[in-house]
PDB file of C-alpha atoms in Angstrom:
ATOM      1  CA  MET A   1       6.893  -0.107  25.983  1.00 39.00           C
ATOM      2  CA  HIS A   2       8.572   2.281  23.623  1.00 44.00           C
ATOM      3  CA  ASN A   3      12.287   2.674  22.869  1.00 45.00           C
ATOM      4  CA  THR A   4      14.617   5.169  24.338  1.00 48.00           C
ATOM      5  CA  ASP A   5      13.579   7.625  21.487  1.00 50.00           C
ATOM      6  CA  SER A   6       9.989   7.602  22.766  1.00 55.00           C
ATOM      7  CA  GLU A   7      10.096  11.253  23.917  1.00 78.00           C
ATOM      8  CA  LEU A   8      10.768  12.299  20.442  1.00 93.00           C
ATOM      9  CA  PRO A   9       8.450  12.114  17.669  1.00 96.00           C
ATOM     10  CA  GLN A  10       8.788   9.190  15.392  1.00 98.00           C
ATOM     11  CA  VAL A  11       6.790  10.552  12.375  1.00 98.00           C
ATOM     12  CA  ILE A  12       7.654  14.060  11.439  1.00 98.00           C
ATOM     13  CA  PRO A  13       5.300  16.180   9.051  1.00 99.00           C
ATOM     14  CA  THR A  14       6.840  18.549   6.840  1.00 98.00           C
ATOM     15  CA  SER A  15       4.652  20.907   4.589  1.00 98.00           C
ATOM     16  CA  ARG A  16       5.505  21.218   0.844  1.00 97.00           C
ATOM     17  CA  GLY A  17       2.513  23.463  -0.114  1.00 97.00           C
ATOM     18  CA  LEU A  18      -0.311  21.320  -0.956  1.00 95.00           C
ATOM     19  CA  VAL A  19       1.867  18.250  -0.237  1.00 98.00           C
ATOM     20  CA  THR A  20       2.741  17.005   3.296  1.00 99.00           C
ATOM     21  CA  VAL A  21       5.780  14.855   3.880  1.00 99.00           C
ATOM     22  CA  LEU A  22       5.749  12.269   6.576  1.00 99.00           C
ATOM     23  CA  THR A  23       8.974  10.974   7.815  1.00 99.00           C
ATOM     24  CA  LEU A  24       9.349   7.853   9.870  1.00 99.00           C
ATOM     25  CA  SER A  25      12.261   8.664  12.296  1.00 98.00           C
ATOM     26  CA  SER A  26      13.857   6.316  14.629  1.00 94.00           C
ATOM     27  CA  PRO A  27      17.452   7.417  14.633  1.00 85.00           C
ATOM     28  CA  GLY A  28      20.102   4.474  14.370  1.00 90.00           C
ATOM     29  CA  ARG A  29      17.419   1.686  14.106  1.00 94.00           C
ATOM     30  CA  LYS A  30      16.461   1.922  10.310  1.00 96.00           C
ATOM     31  CA  ASN A  31      13.227   3.390  11.444  1.00 97.00           C
ATOM     32  CA  ALA A  32      11.809   0.360  12.905  1.00 96.00           C
ATOM     33  CA  ILE A  33       8.178   0.556  13.289  1.00 97.00           C
ATOM     34  CA  SER A  34       7.727   0.947  17.173  1.00 96.00           C
ATOM     35  CA  THR A  35       4.338   1.305  18.969  1.00 96.00           C
ATOM     36  CA  GLN A  36       4.691   4.822  19.327  1.00 97.00           C
ATOM     37  CA  MET A  37       5.681   5.208  15.510  1.00 98.00           C
ATOM     38  CA  ARG A  38       2.646   3.395  14.189  1.00 97.00           C
ATOM     39  CA  THR A  39       0.425   5.083  16.448  1.00 98.00           C
ATOM     40  CA  GLU A  40       1.699   8.382  15.526  1.00 98.00           C
ATOM     41  CA  LEU A  41       1.656   7.355  11.632  1.00 98.00           C
ATOM     42  CA  LEU A  42      -2.024   6.674  12.226  1.00 98.00           C
ATOM     43  CA  GLU A  43      -2.671   9.985  13.770  1.00 98.00           C
ATOM     44  CA  GLN A  44      -0.764  11.924  11.246  1.00 99.00           C
ATOM     45  CA  VAL A  45      -2.462  10.214   8.198  1.00 99.00           C
ATOM     46  CA  THR A  46      -5.985  10.441   9.705  1.00 98.00           C
ATOM     47  CA  ALA A  47      -5.535  14.118  10.260  1.00 98.00           C
ATOM     48  CA  LEU A  48      -4.102  14.883   6.642  1.00 98.00           C
ATOM     49  CA  HIS A  49      -6.911  12.944   5.121  1.00 98.00           C
ATOM     50  CA  ALA A  50      -9.265  15.214   7.098  1.00 97.00           C
ATOM     51  CA  ASP A  51      -7.212  18.480   6.279  1.00 96.00           C
ATOM     52  CA  PRO A  52      -8.535  20.284   3.156  1.00 90.00           C
ATOM     53  CA  SER A  53      -5.494  22.356   2.658  1.00 94.00           C
ATOM     54  CA  VAL A  54      -3.440  19.136   2.263  1.00 96.00           C
ATOM     55  CA  ARG A  55      -4.052  17.479  -1.407  1.00 94.00           C
ATOM     56  CA  ALA A  56      -1.401  14.738  -1.399  1.00 98.00           C
ATOM     57  CA  ILE A  57       0.749  12.801   1.073  1.00 99.00           C
ATOM     58  CA  VAL A  58       4.412  11.547   0.642  1.00 99.00           C
ATOM     59  CA  LEU A  59       5.609   8.884   3.094  1.00 99.00           C
ATOM     60  CA  THR A  60       9.354   8.295   3.711  1.00 99.00           C
ATOM     61  CA  GLY A  61      11.900   7.563   5.982  1.00 98.00           C
ATOM     62  CA  ALA A  62      15.009   9.365   7.804  1.00 98.00           C
ATOM     63  CA  ASP A  63      18.609   8.866   7.480  1.00 96.00           C
ATOM     64  CA  GLY A  64      18.828   6.980   4.192  1.00 97.00           C
ATOM     65  CA  ASP A  65      16.310   4.241   4.913  1.00 98.00           C
ATOM     66  CA  PHE A  66      12.596   3.824   4.637  1.00 99.00           C
ATOM     67  CA  SER A  67      11.981   1.428   7.274  1.00 98.00           C
ATOM     68  CA  ALA A  68      13.565  -2.122   8.080  1.00 96.00           C
ATOM     69  CA  GLY A  69      10.132  -3.418   9.232  1.00 95.00           C
ATOM     70  CA  GLY A  70       8.325  -3.980  12.590  1.00 91.00           C
ATOM     71  CA  ASP A  71      10.512  -3.332  15.891  1.00 91.00           C
ATOM     72  CA  ILE A  72      11.606  -6.846  16.904  1.00 87.00           C
ATOM     73  CA  THR A  73      12.063  -5.890  20.498  1.00 89.00           C
ATOM     74  CA  GLU A  74       8.412  -5.198  20.980  1.00 89.00           C
ATOM     75  CA  MET A  75       7.164  -8.480  19.274  1.00 84.00           C
ATOM     76  CA  THR A  76       5.318 -10.652  21.708  1.00 82.00           C
ATOM     77  CA  SER A  77       3.111 -13.623  22.092  1.00 85.00           C
ATOM     78  CA  ASP A  78       0.609 -11.826  24.150  1.00 84.00           C
ATOM     79  CA  GLN A  79      -2.441 -12.014  22.152  1.00 89.00           C
ATOM     80  CA  LYS A  80      -3.978  -8.695  23.213  1.00 91.00           C
ATOM     81  CA  ILE A  81      -0.944  -6.736  22.724  1.00 91.00           C
ATOM     82  CA  ALA A  82      -0.005  -8.210  19.557  1.00 89.00           C
ATOM     83  CA  SER A  83      -3.604  -7.982  18.190  1.00 90.00           C
ATOM     84  CA  GLY A  84      -3.640  -4.265  19.125  1.00 91.00           C
ATOM     85  CA  ARG A  85      -0.105  -3.474  17.693  1.00 91.00           C
ATOM     86  CA  LEU A  86      -1.351  -4.957  14.312  1.00 90.00           C
ATOM     87  CA  GLN A  87      -4.779  -3.239  14.495  1.00 93.00           C
ATOM     88  CA  ILE A  88      -3.059   0.035  14.492  1.00 95.00           C
ATOM     89  CA  LEU A  89      -1.072  -0.526  11.258  1.00 94.00           C
ATOM     90  CA  HIS A  90      -4.229  -2.270   9.748  1.00 93.00           C
ATOM     91  CA  ASP A  91      -6.154   0.958  10.334  1.00 95.00           C
ATOM     92  CA  THR A  92      -3.304   3.017   8.639  1.00 97.00           C
ATOM     93  CA  VAL A  93      -3.090   0.594   5.679  1.00 95.00           C
ATOM     94  CA  ARG A  94      -6.935   0.963   4.962  1.00 94.00           C
ATOM     95  CA  LEU A  95      -6.347   4.836   5.140  1.00 97.00           C
ATOM     96  CA  LEU A  96      -3.264   4.649   2.692  1.00 97.00           C
ATOM     97  CA  ILE A  97      -5.372   2.534   0.268  1.00 96.00           C
ATOM     98  CA  SER A  98      -8.915   3.931   0.466  1.00 92.00           C
ATOM     99  CA  GLY A  99      -8.377   7.258   2.029  1.00 96.00           C
ATOM    100  CA  PRO A 100      -9.325  10.415  -0.116  1.00 93.00           C
ATOM    101  CA  LYS A 101      -5.850  11.641  -0.674  1.00 96.00           C
ATOM    102  CA  PRO A 102      -3.046  10.237  -2.899  1.00 98.00           C
ATOM    103  CA  VAL A 103       0.021   8.856  -1.057  1.00 99.00           C
ATOM    104  CA  ILE A 104       3.331   8.282  -2.599  1.00 99.00           C
ATOM    105  CA  ALA A 105       6.038   6.307  -0.924  1.00 99.00           C
ATOM    106  CA  ALA A 106       9.688   7.754  -1.356  1.00 99.00           C
ATOM    107  CA  VAL A 107      11.983   4.689  -0.646  1.00 99.00           C
ATOM    108  CA  GLU A 108      15.572   5.299   0.014  1.00 99.00           C
ATOM    109  CA  GLY A 109      17.706   2.339   1.630  1.00 98.00           C
ATOM    110  CA  ALA A 110      15.849  -0.619   3.095  1.00 98.00           C
ATOM    111  CA  ALA A 111      12.047  -1.313   2.808  1.00 98.00           C
ATOM    112  CA  PHE A 112      11.747  -4.544   4.627  1.00 97.00           C
ATOM    113  CA  GLY A 113       8.745  -6.380   6.283  1.00 95.00           C
ATOM    114  CA  ALA A 114       6.217  -4.014   7.384  1.00 95.00           C
ATOM    115  CA  GLY A 115       8.273  -1.238   5.973  1.00 98.00           C
ATOM    116  CA  LEU A 116       7.653  -2.915   2.484  1.00 98.00           C
ATOM    117  CA  SER A 117       4.059  -3.373   3.444  1.00 96.00           C
ATOM    118  CA  LEU A 118       3.579   0.160   4.098  1.00 98.00           C
ATOM    119  CA  ALA A 119       5.236   1.228   0.749  1.00 99.00           C
ATOM    120  CA  ALA A 120       3.243  -1.171  -1.220  1.00 98.00           C
ATOM    121  CA  ALA A 121      -0.104   0.145   0.436  1.00 97.00           C
ATOM    122  CA  CYS A 122       0.757   3.543  -1.140  1.00 98.00           C
ATOM    123  CA  ASP A 123      -0.664   4.556  -4.586  1.00 98.00           C
ATOM    124  CA  VAL A 124       2.935   4.964  -5.986  1.00 99.00           C
ATOM    125  CA  VAL A 125       6.387   3.923  -5.062  1.00 99.00           C
ATOM    126  CA  VAL A 126       9.366   6.094  -6.027  1.00 99.00           C
ATOM    127  CA  ALA A 127      12.707   4.667  -4.895  1.00 99.00           C
ATOM    128  CA  GLY A 128      16.043   6.133  -5.038  1.00 99.00           C
ATOM    129  CA  GLU A 129      18.821   3.934  -6.816  1.00 98.00           C
ATOM    130  CA  GLY A 130      20.395   1.518  -4.304  1.00 98.00           C
ATOM    131  CA  ALA A 131      16.954   1.020  -2.428  1.00 99.00           C
ATOM    132  CA  ARG A 132      16.320  -2.653  -1.194  1.00 98.00           C
ATOM    133  CA  PHE A 133      13.022  -4.470  -0.770  1.00 98.00           C
ATOM    134  CA  GLY A 134      12.020  -7.595   0.980  1.00 98.00           C
ATOM    135  CA  ALA A 135       9.038  -9.577   2.583  1.00 96.00           C
ATOM    136  CA  ALA A 136      11.393 -11.066   5.450  1.00 87.00           C
ATOM    137  CA  PHE A 137       8.474 -12.153   7.571  1.00 89.00           C
ATOM    138  CA  GLY A 138       9.287 -15.769   7.174  1.00 88.00           C
ATOM    139  CA  LYS A 139      12.662 -15.179   8.836  1.00 84.00           C
ATOM    140  CA  VAL A 140      11.089 -14.140  12.085  1.00 83.00           C
ATOM    141  CA  GLY A 141       8.363 -16.943  11.820  1.00 85.00           C
ATOM    142  CA  PHE A 142       5.524 -14.741  10.910  1.00 88.00           C
ATOM    143  CA  VAL A 143       3.090 -14.458   7.865  1.00 89.00           C
ATOM    144  CA  ALA A 144       3.471 -11.395   5.726  1.00 90.00           C
ATOM    145  CA  ASP A 145       0.986  -8.705   7.404  1.00 90.00           C
ATOM    146  CA  CYS A 146      -0.195  -5.032   7.185  1.00 92.00           C
ATOM    147  CA  GLY A 147      -2.047  -5.843   3.896  1.00 91.00           C
ATOM    148  CA  LEU A 148       0.888  -7.079   1.950  1.00 92.00           C
ATOM    149  CA  LEU A 149      -0.807 -10.462   1.037  1.00 91.00           C
ATOM    150  CA  TRP A 150      -3.262  -8.088  -0.776  1.00 92.00           C
ATOM    151  CA  THR A 151      -1.211  -5.295  -2.091  1.00 94.00           C
ATOM    152  CA  LEU A 152       1.689  -7.462  -3.582  1.00 95.00           C
ATOM    153  CA  PRO A 153      -0.439  -9.826  -5.824  1.00 92.00           C
ATOM    154  CA  MET A 154      -2.389  -6.439  -6.848  1.00 92.00           C
ATOM    155  CA  ARG A 155       0.971  -5.096  -8.245  1.00 95.00           C
ATOM    156  CA  LEU A 156       2.722  -8.241  -9.301  1.00 96.00           C
ATOM    157  CA  ARG A 157       2.097 -11.421 -11.069  1.00 94.00           C
ATOM    158  CA  PRO A 158       0.694 -14.094  -8.762  1.00 92.00           C
ATOM    159  CA  GLY A 159       3.818 -16.266  -9.044  1.00 96.00           C
ATOM    160  CA  VAL A 160       6.186 -13.390  -8.554  1.00 97.00           C
ATOM    161  CA  ALA A 161       4.391 -12.347  -5.457  1.00 96.00           C
ATOM    162  CA  ARG A 162       4.459 -15.677  -4.186  1.00 96.00           C
ATOM    163  CA  ASP A 163       8.168 -16.021  -4.984  1.00 97.00           C
ATOM    164  CA  ILE A 164       9.000 -12.799  -3.081  1.00 97.00           C
ATOM    165  CA  LEU A 165       6.887 -14.050  -0.085  1.00 95.00           C
ATOM    166  CA  PHE A 166       8.153 -17.673   0.086  1.00 95.00           C
ATOM    167  CA  SER A 167      11.908 -16.599  -0.419  1.00 95.00           C
ATOM    168  CA  ALA A 168      12.143 -13.703   1.946  1.00 91.00           C
ATOM    169  CA  ARG A 169      15.019 -12.669  -0.508  1.00 96.00           C
ATOM    170  CA  SER A 170      16.111  -8.973  -0.850  1.00 97.00           C
ATOM    171  CA  ILE A 171      15.169  -7.209  -4.266  1.00 98.00           C
ATOM    172  CA  GLN A 172      17.387  -4.523  -5.752  1.00 98.00           C
ATOM    173  CA  THR A 173      15.838  -1.353  -7.309  1.00 98.00           C
ATOM    174  CA  ASP A 174      16.308  -2.458 -11.028  1.00 97.00           C
ATOM    175  CA  GLU A 175      14.529  -5.683 -10.435  1.00 98.00           C
ATOM    176  CA  ALA A 176      11.764  -3.904  -8.230  1.00 98.00           C
ATOM    177  CA  LEU A 177      10.993  -1.447 -11.172  1.00 98.00           C
ATOM    178  CA  ALA A 178      11.071  -4.391 -13.746  1.00 98.00           C
ATOM    179  CA  LEU A 179       8.433  -6.377 -11.672  1.00 97.00           C
ATOM    180  CA  GLY A 180       6.298  -3.353 -10.984  1.00 97.00           C
ATOM    181  CA  LEU A 181       7.043  -3.254  -7.381  1.00 98.00           C
ATOM    182  CA  VAL A 182       8.482   0.394  -7.873  1.00 99.00           C
ATOM    183  CA  ASP A 183       6.808   2.756 -10.192  1.00 98.00           C
ATOM    184  CA  GLU A 184       9.721   5.114 -10.599  1.00 98.00           C
ATOM    185  CA  VAL A 185      13.679   5.017 -10.047  1.00 99.00           C
ATOM    186  CA  VAL A 186      15.482   8.176  -9.480  1.00 99.00           C
ATOM    187  CA  PRO A 187      19.200   9.008  -8.429  1.00 99.00           C
ATOM    188  CA  GLN A 188      20.038   8.156  -4.794  1.00 98.00           C
ATOM    189  CA  GLY A 189      18.963  10.631  -2.416  1.00 98.00           C
ATOM    190  CA  GLY A 190      16.216  11.951  -4.853  1.00 99.00           C
ATOM    191  CA  ALA A 191      13.191   9.974  -4.061  1.00 99.00           C
ATOM    192  CA  VAL A 192      11.744  12.666  -1.849  1.00 99.00           C
ATOM    193  CA  ASP A 193      11.829  15.582  -4.366  1.00 99.00           C
ATOM    194  CA  ALA A 194      10.690  13.318  -7.222  1.00 99.00           C
ATOM    195  CA  ALA A 195       7.678  12.025  -4.926  1.00 99.00           C
ATOM    196  CA  VAL A 196       6.828  15.557  -4.120  1.00 99.00           C
ATOM    197  CA  ALA A 197       6.978  16.714  -7.786  1.00 99.00           C
ATOM    198  CA  ARG A 198       4.648  13.725  -8.666  1.00 98.00           C
ATOM    199  CA  ALA A 199       2.229  14.615  -5.782  1.00 98.00           C
ATOM    200  CA  GLU A 200       2.007  18.259  -6.987  1.00 97.00           C
ATOM    201  CA  ARG A 201       0.798  16.994 -10.357  1.00 97.00           C
ATOM    202  CA  TYR A 202      -1.985  14.824  -8.505  1.00 95.00           C
ATOM    203  CA  ALA A 203      -2.976  17.971  -6.345  1.00 91.00           C
ATOM    204  CA  ALA A 204      -3.806  19.922  -9.593  1.00 88.00           C
ATOM    205  CA  VAL A 205      -6.441  17.411 -10.149  1.00 89.00           C
ATOM    206  CA  ALA A 206      -9.947  17.877  -8.652  1.00 85.00           C
ATOM    207  CA  PRO A 207      -9.517  16.448  -5.210  1.00 88.00           C
ATOM    208  CA  LEU A 208     -13.186  14.918  -5.040  1.00 88.00           C
ATOM    209  CA  ALA A 209     -12.466  13.071  -8.203  1.00 86.00           C
ATOM    210  CA  ILE A 210      -9.368  11.478  -6.785  1.00 87.00           C
ATOM    211  CA  ALA A 211     -11.100  10.710  -3.445  1.00 87.00           C
ATOM    212  CA  GLU A 212     -13.788   8.777  -5.192  1.00 84.00           C
ATOM    213  CA  THR A 213     -11.155   7.039  -7.641  1.00 85.00           C
ATOM    214  CA  LYS A 214      -9.431   5.950  -4.377  1.00 90.00           C
ATOM    215  CA  ALA A 215     -12.581   4.617  -2.965  1.00 83.00           C
ATOM    216  CA  LEU A 216     -13.506   2.577  -5.786  1.00 78.00           C
ATOM    217  CA  LEU A 217      -9.952   1.189  -6.238  1.00 84.00           C
ATOM    218  CA  GLY A 218      -9.828   0.170  -2.703  1.00 86.00           C
ATOM    219  CA  ALA A 219     -13.122  -1.492  -2.628  1.00 77.00           C
ATOM    220  CA  ALA A 220     -11.948  -4.259  -4.810  1.00 72.00           C
ATOM    221  CA  PRO A 221     -12.658  -7.824  -3.423  1.00 64.00           C
ATOM    222  CA  GLN A 222     -10.117  -8.573  -0.529  1.00 56.00           C
ATOM    223  CA  SER A 223     -10.292 -12.502  -0.664  1.00 68.00           C
ATOM    224  CA  LEU A 224     -11.084 -15.319  -2.698  1.00 64.00           C
ATOM    225  CA  ASP A 225     -14.264 -15.705  -1.033  1.00 79.00           C
ATOM    226  CA  ASP A 226     -15.297 -12.213  -1.594  1.00 70.00           C
ATOM    227  CA  LEU A 227     -14.481 -12.357  -5.089  1.00 50.00           C
ATOM    228  CA  LEU A 228     -16.482 -15.816  -5.577  1.00 57.00           C
ATOM    229  CA  GLU A 229     -19.621 -14.274  -3.836  1.00 68.00           C
ATOM    230  CA  ALA A 230     -19.516 -11.255  -5.937  1.00 56.00           C
ATOM    231  CA  GLU A 231     -18.713 -13.370  -9.151  1.00 51.00           C
ATOM    232  CA  LYS A 232     -21.844 -15.587  -8.462  1.00 65.00           C
ATOM    233  CA  ALA A 233     -24.164 -12.452  -7.686  1.00 65.00           C
ATOM    234  CA  ALA A 234     -23.262 -11.295 -11.117  1.00 60.00           C
ATOM    235  CA  GLN A 235     -23.647 -14.201 -13.122  1.00 71.00           C
ATOM    236  CA  LEU A 236     -27.235 -14.707 -11.542  1.00 78.00           C
ATOM    237  CA  ARG A 237     -28.203 -11.354 -12.539  1.00 75.00           C
ATOM    238  CA  LEU A 238     -26.867 -11.846 -16.052  1.00 73.00           C
ATOM    239  CA  ALA A 239     -28.551 -15.261 -16.295  1.00 79.00           C
ATOM    240  CA  LEU A 240     -31.867 -13.411 -16.385  1.00 88.00           C
ATOM    241  CA  THR A 241     -31.035 -10.969 -19.076  1.00 80.00           C
ATOM    242  CA  GLU A 242     -32.609 -11.012 -22.552  1.00 86.00           C
ATOM    243  CA  ASP A 243     -28.909 -10.970 -23.908  1.00 75.00           C
ATOM    244  CA  HIS A 244     -27.982 -14.139 -22.151  1.00 82.00           C
ATOM    245  CA  ALA A 245     -30.930 -15.802 -23.660  1.00 86.00           C
ATOM    246  CA  GLU A 246     -30.317 -14.422 -27.051  1.00 82.00           C
ATOM    247  CA  ALA A 247     -26.527 -15.731 -26.688  1.00 80.00           C
ATOM    248  CA  ARG A 248     -27.806 -19.364 -25.809  1.00 83.00           C
ATOM    249  CA  LYS A 249     -30.357 -19.124 -28.744  1.00 91.00           C
ATOM    250  CA  ALA A 250     -27.788 -17.915 -31.078  1.00 86.00           C
ATOM    251  CA  PHE A 251     -25.372 -20.579 -30.170  1.00 78.00           C
ATOM    252  CA  LEU A 252     -27.896 -23.212 -30.912  1.00 89.00           C
ATOM    253  CA  GLU A 253     -28.850 -21.819 -34.276  1.00 94.00           C
ATOM    254  CA  LYS A 254     -24.942 -21.418 -35.199  1.00 92.00           C
ATOM    255  CA  ARG A 255     -25.308 -17.713 -35.771  1.00 93.00           C
ATOM    256  CA  GLN A 256     -23.742 -14.410 -34.309  1.00 83.00           C
ATOM    257  CA  PRO A 257     -26.020 -13.050 -31.252  1.00 68.00           C
ATOM    258  CA  ASP A 258     -27.810  -9.720 -31.773  1.00 83.00           C
ATOM    259  CA  PHE A 259     -27.337  -8.101 -28.214  1.00 63.00           C
ATOM    260  CA  LYS A 260     -29.800  -5.389 -26.996  1.00 67.00           C
ATOM    261  CA  GLY A 261     -27.893  -4.359 -23.747  1.00 66.00           C
ATOM    262  CA  CYS A 262     -31.033  -5.394 -21.485  1.00 82.00           C
TER     263      CYS A 262
END
């Protein structure tokens, strides 16, 4: 199932004090995300989130690239296998978004497909000059996955997100920064050090406060249906309040309402 590098680790942890750097590593393959790599990444991220000695995580790629995306040699129409491979990355994305530790993507070179999805799931994206981003799923006949349909519209204006998803075009660093896909651009080769420096600042903040903040941010409605149900519940509660009754009365009496907060 795995490629010829399967006997070597494909996610390499490096401790930098309170920060751990996780490096995606598939030599000569632009860190294509194999089943082995996604399994190791989930294991590493799970362990780091549970380790009290780690305050922040940096995710990067080896050999000048972040990741070119899913390993096309492993893509299959077998529903059980395909579902299992996706589930591993879905569990990882949930941890990146809602887990207790801040996660910073340090991007050099290519971040395409599922590689872009992983970067976008991180709290902050730092990119070296010359980095390139793209949601090229349509070029292999797939819809964007690994949460990108949630994270991309959260980061960008809806029309911009749709353009990136529909066109499958490559986005250069300057445009990525202007759009908000990237949060900081540094000289080429400097993404990891800049990400670690940022992570160290986060590590100085109360960890439980950050954990609670991430949990709240990650609990945002994940679909239109979820949003509409939450909206309806809120409107029905508010319809019972004295302030709503006062607002209706004031409108009819052509005066400003006197709200009481009840």
